[in-house]
C-alpha cells in the first residue's frame, strides 16, 4: 500500500515541528558540537526518525524530553551515531601526510631526542584509518625506534571505535593507499585486510566526546593532534572550545593539523602558523606569549 506523504513524512508518522527542531538542534549542538542550520530540518528529521519508533515515542517533542531530561547516555550514543558523518579512508589528504612525514617528523625526532617519547592524537578518528595511517608513517620513517610511541584514536561513536579496534578493512578504505603500503602493513583475511601487529601495537582507541572536558583530560599531553574533517560540522563557538582544549593538551612546540577545508581564522591566536612546503599547520609556541 502506498502511504500518503504529508510535509515530507509518510502519514501516521509525526512530523518534526519547527519549535521541536529548534530545541533538538540546540541540544545536539550543545552536546556534540555538531550544528544543524536553518535548512537542515529535513536532514535531522530523517536521521532521528527511527529512534522514535525504537523508543515507542509519538512525537519529536517526546524525544527531545528523553534526550534532555531522561537518563539518556545510551540514547545519546544512538543519536550521535545517526547525527555525525563517518566518512574516512587511509592516507586521506596525502599532501598533508607528506608534509607530516618529510618535515614534521624529523623536527619532532630532533626536539624529542632527550625524552624519546612521541604521543599523537587522532581526534575524531571514525573507524581508525587516520590513526593507523599515522602509525604506518611513524614506522616507515624509522626515526622513533626504541621510543615510547603512542597513537590515540578517539571518536564519539561507539560503533566506530569498535571497528577501529577490530582493524579489518575492505578495499574501499584503501582508495588512495599505494599497493606496496597495503601489502607491507596489512594481511589478507577472508577477502578483507587486517592491520598488522606492528601497526596495531602503537594504536589505542577510546570513545570520547571532544566536548567532554573530563574525558579529554584522559589523553594526557600530546605532541601532535590530527583533527581533520570533524570541526567543519561544528558551529564557531564549539570549534573554539575544542581548539582551546587541543591547545591545553598539546605540549609546547606541539602541532595541530586540521582538514584542508578547516581554518583557524578568527578562532585562536594562541597558535602560531607553521609554513611547511605543502601545507600550513598550527603550532603551540614554546614560550608562553607575553
Ligand atoms: C568525517 S569523520 C573524519 C574522520 C577522520 N578524521 C578523517 O578525516 O578521515 C568525522 C568524525 O568525527 C566524529 N565526531 C563528531 N562530533 C564529535 C564529537 N563531539 N566528539 C568526538 N568525535 C566527534 C564523528 O563521529 C566522525 O566519526
Coordinates of C-alpha atoms in Angstrom, one line a residue, residues 100 105 116-122 128 130-154 164-165 185 195-206 219 222:
X100 CA 53.9 15.5 8.2
X105 CA 58.6 14.0 11.9
X116 CA 62.3 9.8 23.4
X117 CA 58.5 10.0 23.7
X118 CA 56.0 10.7 21.0
X119 CA 52.3 10.9 21.6
X120 CA 49.9 11.6 18.7
X121 CA 46.1 12.0 18.9
X122 CA 43.7 11.4 16.1
X128 CA 40.5 4.2 12.8
X130 CA 43.6 8.0 10.2
X131 CA 45.3 6.7 13.4
X132 CA 46.6 3.6 11.6
X133 CA 47.9 5.8 8.8
X134 CA 49.8 7.9 11.3
X135 CA 51.3 4.8 12.9
X136 CA 52.4 3.5 9.5
X137 CA 54.1 6.8 8.7
X138 CA 55.9 6.7 12.1
X139 CA 57.1 3.1 11.5
X140 CA 58.2 3.9 7.9
X141 CA 60.2 6.9 9.0
X142 CA 62.4 4.7 11.2
X143 CA 63.0 7.8 13.4
X144 CA 61.4 6.6 16.5
X145 CA 62.7 3.1 17.0
X146 CA 63.1 2.4 20.8
X147 CA 60.9 5.5 21.7
X148 CA 57.7 5.4 23.6
X149 CA 55.3 5.9 20.7
X150 CA 51.5 6.1 21.1
X151 CA 48.8 7.0 18.7
X152 CA 45.5 7.6 20.4
X153 CA 42.3 7.4 18.3
X154 CA 39.1 8.8 19.8
X164 CA 38.8 0.7 14.8
X165 CA 39.7 -1.8 17.5
X185 CA 51.3 -3.3 6.7
X195 CA 46.2 -4.2 10.3
X196 CA 49.5 -5.8 11.1
X197 CA 50.5 -6.3 14.7
X198 CA 53.4 -3.8 14.5
X199 CA 51.0 -1.0 13.5
X200 CA 48.2 -2.1 15.9
X201 CA 50.7 -2.2 18.8
X202 CA 51.1 1.6 18.5
X203 CA 47.4 2.5 18.5
X204 CA 44.9 2.9 21.4
X205 CA 41.3 3.6 20.8
X206 CA 38.6 5.0 23.1
X219 CA 44.5 11.8 26.8
X222 CA 50.5 15.1 23.3

